[in-house]
Coordinates of N, CA and C in Angstrom, one line a residue:
X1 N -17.5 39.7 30.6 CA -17.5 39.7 29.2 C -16.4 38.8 28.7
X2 N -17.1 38.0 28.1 CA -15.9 37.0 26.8 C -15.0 37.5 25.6
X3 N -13.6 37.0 26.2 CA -12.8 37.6 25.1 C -12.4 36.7 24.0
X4 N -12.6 37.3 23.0 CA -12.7 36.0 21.9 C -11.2 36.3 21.1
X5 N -10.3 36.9 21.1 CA -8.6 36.8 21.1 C -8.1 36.4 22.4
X6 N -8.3 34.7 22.5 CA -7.3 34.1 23.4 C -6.4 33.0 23.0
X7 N -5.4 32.9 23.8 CA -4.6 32.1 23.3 C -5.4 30.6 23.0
X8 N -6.1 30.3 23.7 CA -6.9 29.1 23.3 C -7.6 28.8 21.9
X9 N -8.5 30.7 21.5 CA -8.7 30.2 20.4 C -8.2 30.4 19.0
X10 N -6.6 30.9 19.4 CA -6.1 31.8 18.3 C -5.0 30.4 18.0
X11 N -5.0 29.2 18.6 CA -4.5 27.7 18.7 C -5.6 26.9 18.1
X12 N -7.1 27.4 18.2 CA -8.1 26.4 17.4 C -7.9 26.8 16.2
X13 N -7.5 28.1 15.7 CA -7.8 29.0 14.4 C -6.9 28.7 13.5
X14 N -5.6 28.5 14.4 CA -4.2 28.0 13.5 C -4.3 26.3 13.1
X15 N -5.3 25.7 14.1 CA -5.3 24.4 13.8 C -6.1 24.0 12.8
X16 N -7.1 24.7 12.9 CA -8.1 24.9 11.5 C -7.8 25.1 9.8
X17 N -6.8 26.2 10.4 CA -6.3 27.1 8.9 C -5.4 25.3 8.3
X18 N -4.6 24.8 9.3 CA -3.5 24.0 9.2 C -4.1 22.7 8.2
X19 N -5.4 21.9 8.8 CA -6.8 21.3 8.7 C -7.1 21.7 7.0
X20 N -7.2 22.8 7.1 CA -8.5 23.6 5.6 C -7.0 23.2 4.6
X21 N -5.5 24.0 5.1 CA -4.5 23.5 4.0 C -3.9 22.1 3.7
X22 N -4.1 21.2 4.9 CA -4.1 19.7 4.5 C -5.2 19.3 3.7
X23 N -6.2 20.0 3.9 CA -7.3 18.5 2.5 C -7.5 19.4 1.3
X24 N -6.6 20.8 1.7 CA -6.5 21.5 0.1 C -5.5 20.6 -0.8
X25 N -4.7 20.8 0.0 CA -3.2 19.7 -0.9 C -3.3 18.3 -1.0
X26 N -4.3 17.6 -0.3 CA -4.3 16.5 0.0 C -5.5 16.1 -1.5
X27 N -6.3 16.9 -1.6 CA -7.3 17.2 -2.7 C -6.7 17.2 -3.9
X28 N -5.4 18.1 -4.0 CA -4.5 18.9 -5.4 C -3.9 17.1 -5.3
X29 N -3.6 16.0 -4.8 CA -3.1 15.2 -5.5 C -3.6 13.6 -5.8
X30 N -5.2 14.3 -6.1 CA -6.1 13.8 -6.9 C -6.6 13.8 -8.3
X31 N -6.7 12.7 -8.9 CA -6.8 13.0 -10.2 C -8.0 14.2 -10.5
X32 N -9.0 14.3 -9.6 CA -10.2 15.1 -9.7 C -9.8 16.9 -9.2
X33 N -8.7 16.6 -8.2 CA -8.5 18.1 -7.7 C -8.1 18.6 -8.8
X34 N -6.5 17.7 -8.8 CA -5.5 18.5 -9.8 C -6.1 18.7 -11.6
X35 N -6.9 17.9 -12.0 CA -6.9 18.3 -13.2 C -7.9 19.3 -13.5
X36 N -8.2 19.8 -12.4 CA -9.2 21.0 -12.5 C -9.2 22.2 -12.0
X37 N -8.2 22.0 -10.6 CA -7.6 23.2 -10.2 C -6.0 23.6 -10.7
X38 N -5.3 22.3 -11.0 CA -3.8 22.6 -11.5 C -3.5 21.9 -12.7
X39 N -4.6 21.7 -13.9 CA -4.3 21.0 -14.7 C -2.8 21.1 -15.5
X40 N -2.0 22.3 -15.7 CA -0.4 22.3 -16.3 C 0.1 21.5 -15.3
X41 N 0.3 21.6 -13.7 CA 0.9 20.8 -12.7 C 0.6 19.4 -13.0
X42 N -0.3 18.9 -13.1 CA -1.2 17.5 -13.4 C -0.6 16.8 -14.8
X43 N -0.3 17.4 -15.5 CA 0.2 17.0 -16.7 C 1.7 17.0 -16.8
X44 N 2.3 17.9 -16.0 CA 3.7 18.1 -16.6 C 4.0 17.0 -15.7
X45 N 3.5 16.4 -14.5 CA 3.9 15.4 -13.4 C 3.7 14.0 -14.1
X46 N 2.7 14.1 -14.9 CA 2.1 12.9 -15.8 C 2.9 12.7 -16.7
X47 N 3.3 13.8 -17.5 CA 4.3 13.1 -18.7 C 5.6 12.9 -18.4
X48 N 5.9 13.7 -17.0 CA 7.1 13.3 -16.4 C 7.5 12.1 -15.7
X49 N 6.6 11.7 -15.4 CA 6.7 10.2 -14.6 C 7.2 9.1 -15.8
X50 N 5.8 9.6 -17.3 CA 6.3 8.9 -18.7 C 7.4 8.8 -18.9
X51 N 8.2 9.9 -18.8 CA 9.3 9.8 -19.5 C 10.4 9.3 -18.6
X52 N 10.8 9.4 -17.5 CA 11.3 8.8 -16.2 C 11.4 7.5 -16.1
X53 N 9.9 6.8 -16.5 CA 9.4 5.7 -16.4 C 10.3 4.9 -17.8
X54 N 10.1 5.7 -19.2 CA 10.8 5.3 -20.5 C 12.0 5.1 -20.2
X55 N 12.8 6.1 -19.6 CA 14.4 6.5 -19.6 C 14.4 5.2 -18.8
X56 N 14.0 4.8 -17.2 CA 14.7 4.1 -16.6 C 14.4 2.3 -17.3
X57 N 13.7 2.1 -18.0 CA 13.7 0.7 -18.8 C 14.5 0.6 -19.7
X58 N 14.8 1.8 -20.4 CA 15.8 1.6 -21.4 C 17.1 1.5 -20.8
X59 N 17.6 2.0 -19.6 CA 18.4 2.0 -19.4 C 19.1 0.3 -18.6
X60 N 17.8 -0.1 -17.9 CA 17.4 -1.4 -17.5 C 18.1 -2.5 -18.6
X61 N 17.2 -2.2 -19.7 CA 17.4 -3.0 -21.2 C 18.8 -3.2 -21.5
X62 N 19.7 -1.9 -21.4 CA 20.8 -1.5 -21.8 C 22.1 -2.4 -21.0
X63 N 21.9 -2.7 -19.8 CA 22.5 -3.4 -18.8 C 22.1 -5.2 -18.9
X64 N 21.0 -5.2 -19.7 CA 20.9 -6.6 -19.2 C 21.4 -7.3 -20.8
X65 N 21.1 -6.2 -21.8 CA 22.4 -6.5 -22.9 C 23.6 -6.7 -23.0
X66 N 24.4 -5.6 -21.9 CA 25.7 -6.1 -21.4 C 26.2 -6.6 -21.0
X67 N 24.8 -7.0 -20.0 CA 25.8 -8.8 -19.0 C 25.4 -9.8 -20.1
X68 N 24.3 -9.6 -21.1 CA 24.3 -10.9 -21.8 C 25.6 -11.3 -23.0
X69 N 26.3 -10.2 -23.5 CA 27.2 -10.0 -24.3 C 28.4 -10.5 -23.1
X70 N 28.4 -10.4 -21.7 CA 29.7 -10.1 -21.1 C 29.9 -12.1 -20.9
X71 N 28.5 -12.8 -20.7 CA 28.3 -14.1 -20.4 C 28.9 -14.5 -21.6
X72 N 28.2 -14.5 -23.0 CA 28.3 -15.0 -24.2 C 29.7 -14.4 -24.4
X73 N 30.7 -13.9 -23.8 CA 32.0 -13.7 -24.7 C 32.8 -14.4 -23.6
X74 N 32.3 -15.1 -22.4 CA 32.7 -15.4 -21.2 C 32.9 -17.6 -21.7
X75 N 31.9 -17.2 -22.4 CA 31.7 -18.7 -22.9 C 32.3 -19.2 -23.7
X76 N 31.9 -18.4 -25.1 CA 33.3 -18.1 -26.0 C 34.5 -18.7 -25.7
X77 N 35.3 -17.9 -24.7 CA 36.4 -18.0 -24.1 C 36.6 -19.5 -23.7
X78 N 35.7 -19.9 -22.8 CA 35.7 -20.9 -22.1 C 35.7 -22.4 -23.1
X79 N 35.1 -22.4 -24.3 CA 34.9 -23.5 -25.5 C 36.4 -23.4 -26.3
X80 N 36.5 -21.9 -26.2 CA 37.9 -21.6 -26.7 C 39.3 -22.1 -26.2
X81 N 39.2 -22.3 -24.8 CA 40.4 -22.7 -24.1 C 41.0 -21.5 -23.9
X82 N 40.7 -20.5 -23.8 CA 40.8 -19.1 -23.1 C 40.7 -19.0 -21.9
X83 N 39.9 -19.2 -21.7 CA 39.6 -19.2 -20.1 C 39.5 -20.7 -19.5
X84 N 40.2 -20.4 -18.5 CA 40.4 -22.1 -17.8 C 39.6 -21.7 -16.6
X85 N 38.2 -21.8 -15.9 CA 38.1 -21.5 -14.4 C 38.6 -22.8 -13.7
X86 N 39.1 -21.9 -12.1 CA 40.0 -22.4 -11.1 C 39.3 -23.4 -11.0
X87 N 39.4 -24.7 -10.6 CA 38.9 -25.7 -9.7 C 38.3 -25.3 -8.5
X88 N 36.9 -25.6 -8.6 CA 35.9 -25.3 -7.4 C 35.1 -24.1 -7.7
X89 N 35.3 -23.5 -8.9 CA 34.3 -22.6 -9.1 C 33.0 -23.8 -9.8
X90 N 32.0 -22.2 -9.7 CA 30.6 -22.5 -10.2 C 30.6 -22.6 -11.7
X91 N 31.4 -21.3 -11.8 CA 31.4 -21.1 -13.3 C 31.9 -22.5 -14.6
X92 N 30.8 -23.0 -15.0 CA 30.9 -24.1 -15.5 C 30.4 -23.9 -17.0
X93 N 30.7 -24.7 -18.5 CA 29.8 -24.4 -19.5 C 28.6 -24.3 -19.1
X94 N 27.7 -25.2 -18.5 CA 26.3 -25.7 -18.5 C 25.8 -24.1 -17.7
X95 N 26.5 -23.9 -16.6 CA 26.0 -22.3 -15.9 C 26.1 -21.2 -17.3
X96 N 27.0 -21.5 -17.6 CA 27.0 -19.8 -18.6 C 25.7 -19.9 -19.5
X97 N 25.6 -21.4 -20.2 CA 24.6 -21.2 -21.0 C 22.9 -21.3 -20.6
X98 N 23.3 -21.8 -19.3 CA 21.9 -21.1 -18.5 C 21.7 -20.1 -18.0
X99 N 22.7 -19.6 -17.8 CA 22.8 -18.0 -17.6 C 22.2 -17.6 -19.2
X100 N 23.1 -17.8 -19.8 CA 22.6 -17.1 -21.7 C 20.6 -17.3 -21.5
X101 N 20.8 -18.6 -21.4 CA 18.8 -18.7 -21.6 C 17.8 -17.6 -20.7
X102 N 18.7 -17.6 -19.3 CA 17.5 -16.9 -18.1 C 17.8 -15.3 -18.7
X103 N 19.2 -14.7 -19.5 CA 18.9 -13.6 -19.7 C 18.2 -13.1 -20.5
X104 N 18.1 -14.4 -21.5 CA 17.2 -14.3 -22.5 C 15.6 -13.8 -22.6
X105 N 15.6 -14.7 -21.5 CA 14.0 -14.6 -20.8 C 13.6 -13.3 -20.6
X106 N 14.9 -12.4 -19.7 CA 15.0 -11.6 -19.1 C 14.7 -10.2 -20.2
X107 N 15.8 -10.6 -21.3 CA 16.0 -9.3 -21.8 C 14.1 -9.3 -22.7
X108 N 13.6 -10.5 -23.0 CA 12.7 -10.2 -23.8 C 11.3 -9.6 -22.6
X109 N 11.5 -9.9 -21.2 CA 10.6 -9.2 -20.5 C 10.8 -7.7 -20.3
X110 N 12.1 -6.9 -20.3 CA 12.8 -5.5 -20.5 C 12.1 -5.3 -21.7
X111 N 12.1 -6.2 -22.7 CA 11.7 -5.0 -23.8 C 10.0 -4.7 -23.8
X112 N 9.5 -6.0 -23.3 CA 8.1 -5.8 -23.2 C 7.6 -4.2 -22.2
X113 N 8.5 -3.9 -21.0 CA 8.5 -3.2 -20.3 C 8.4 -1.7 -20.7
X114 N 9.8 -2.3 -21.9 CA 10.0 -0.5 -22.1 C 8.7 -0.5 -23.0
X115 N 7.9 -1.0 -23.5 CA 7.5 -0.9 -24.7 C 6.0 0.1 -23.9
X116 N 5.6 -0.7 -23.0 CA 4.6 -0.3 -22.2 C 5.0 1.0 -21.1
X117 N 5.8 1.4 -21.0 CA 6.5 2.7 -20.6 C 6.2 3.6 -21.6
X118 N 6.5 3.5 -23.1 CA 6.6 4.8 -24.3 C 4.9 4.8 -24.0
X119 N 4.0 3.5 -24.5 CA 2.4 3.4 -24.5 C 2.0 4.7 -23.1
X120 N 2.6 4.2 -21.7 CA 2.6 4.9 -20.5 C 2.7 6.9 -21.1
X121 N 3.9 7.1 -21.9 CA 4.3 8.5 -22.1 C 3.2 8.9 -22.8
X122 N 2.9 8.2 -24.2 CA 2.3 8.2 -24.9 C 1.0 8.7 -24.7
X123 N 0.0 7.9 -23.7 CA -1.0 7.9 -23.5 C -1.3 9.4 -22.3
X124 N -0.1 9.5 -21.6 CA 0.1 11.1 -20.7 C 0.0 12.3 -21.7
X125 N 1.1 12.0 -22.8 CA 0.5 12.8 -23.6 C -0.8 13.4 -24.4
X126 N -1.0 12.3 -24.6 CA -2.8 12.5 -25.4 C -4.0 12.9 -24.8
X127 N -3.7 12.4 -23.3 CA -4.7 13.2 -22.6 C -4.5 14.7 -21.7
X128 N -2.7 14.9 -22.0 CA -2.3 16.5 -22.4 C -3.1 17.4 -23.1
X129 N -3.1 17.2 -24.4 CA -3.3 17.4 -25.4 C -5.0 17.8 -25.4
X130 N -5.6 16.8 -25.1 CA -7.2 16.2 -25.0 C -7.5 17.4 -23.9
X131 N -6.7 18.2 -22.7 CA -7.5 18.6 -21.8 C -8.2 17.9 -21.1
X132 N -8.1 16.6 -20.7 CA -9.3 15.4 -20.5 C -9.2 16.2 -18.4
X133 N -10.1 16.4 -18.3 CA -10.4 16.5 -16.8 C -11.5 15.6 -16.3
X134 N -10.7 14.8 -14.5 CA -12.0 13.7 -14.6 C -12.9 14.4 -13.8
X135 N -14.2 14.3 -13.7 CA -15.3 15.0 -13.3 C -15.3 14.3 -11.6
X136 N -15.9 15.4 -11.2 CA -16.2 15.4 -9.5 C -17.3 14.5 -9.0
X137 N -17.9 13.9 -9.9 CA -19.3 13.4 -9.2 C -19.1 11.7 -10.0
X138 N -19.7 10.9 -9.7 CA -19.5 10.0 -10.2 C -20.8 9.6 -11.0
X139 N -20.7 9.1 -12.6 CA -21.6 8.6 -13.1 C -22.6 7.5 -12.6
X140 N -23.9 7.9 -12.8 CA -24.8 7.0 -12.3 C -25.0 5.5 -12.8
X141 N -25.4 4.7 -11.9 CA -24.9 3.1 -12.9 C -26.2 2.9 -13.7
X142 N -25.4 1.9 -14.5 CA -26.4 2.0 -16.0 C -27.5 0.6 -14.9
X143 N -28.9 0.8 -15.1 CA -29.7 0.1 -14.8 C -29.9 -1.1 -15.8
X144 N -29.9 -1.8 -15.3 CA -30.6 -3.5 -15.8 C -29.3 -3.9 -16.6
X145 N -28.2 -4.1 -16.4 CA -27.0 -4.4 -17.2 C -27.4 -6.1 -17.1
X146 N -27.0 -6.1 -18.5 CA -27.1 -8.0 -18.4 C -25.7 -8.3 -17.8

């Protein structure tokens, strides 16, 4: 007679159970799982990223204002006869004010960033809001598309 509690198969049963809770979880962090089985989880992760994503540009923004203010009062100085750099530095007029230009560049790509970060919160929000869940099956393709 076959005994079906053996250690062999009570090692296939745990590996199984282990299996069935990997592609449960692995499923929950799909836009299709989660917004149907955990949609509050799905959203609070979504507007949280938003807002994480807002905070850390602005903060980004906030830094690249300060070295541009720290260069431009660096220059200042330097036109001023304030600051004399040592012989053999880099730090020259023509460096600071191309420094001034590349931050410039710089700071106007931060702000484009953060702007598309609040759009990012923004749009986590509305589809909070909307309940939007994306569906399990995929739409059928439109026939004869020009």
């Amino acid at each position: 007679m076959k005994r079906l509690a053996t250690r062999d198969n009570l090692v296939r049963l745990l590996l199984l159970v282990a299996l069935g809770g990997t592609i449960y979880k692995g499923f929950l962090k799909t836009p299709e799982g989660a917004t149907w089985l955990r949609p509050a989880g799905f959203y609070e992760g979504l507007v949280n990223d938003g807002e994480n994503t807002a905070i850390m540009k602005e903060r980004h923004r906030d830094v690249l204002e300060a070295t541009d203010k720290a260069v431009r009062v660096r220059l200042s100085e330097l036109r001023a006869g304030v600051y004399k750099p040592a012989p053999g530095l880099i730090i020259t007029e023509e460096s600071l004010v191309r420094a001034i230009r590349k931050d410039q560049a710089t700071r106007e790509r931060a702000v484009d960033d953060e702007v598309r970060a609040f759009e990012k919160l923004e749009r986590a929000k509305r589809l909070e809001a909307a309940g939007w869940r994306l569906g399990l099956g995929c739409p059928p393709a439109a026939e004869g598309r020009p």
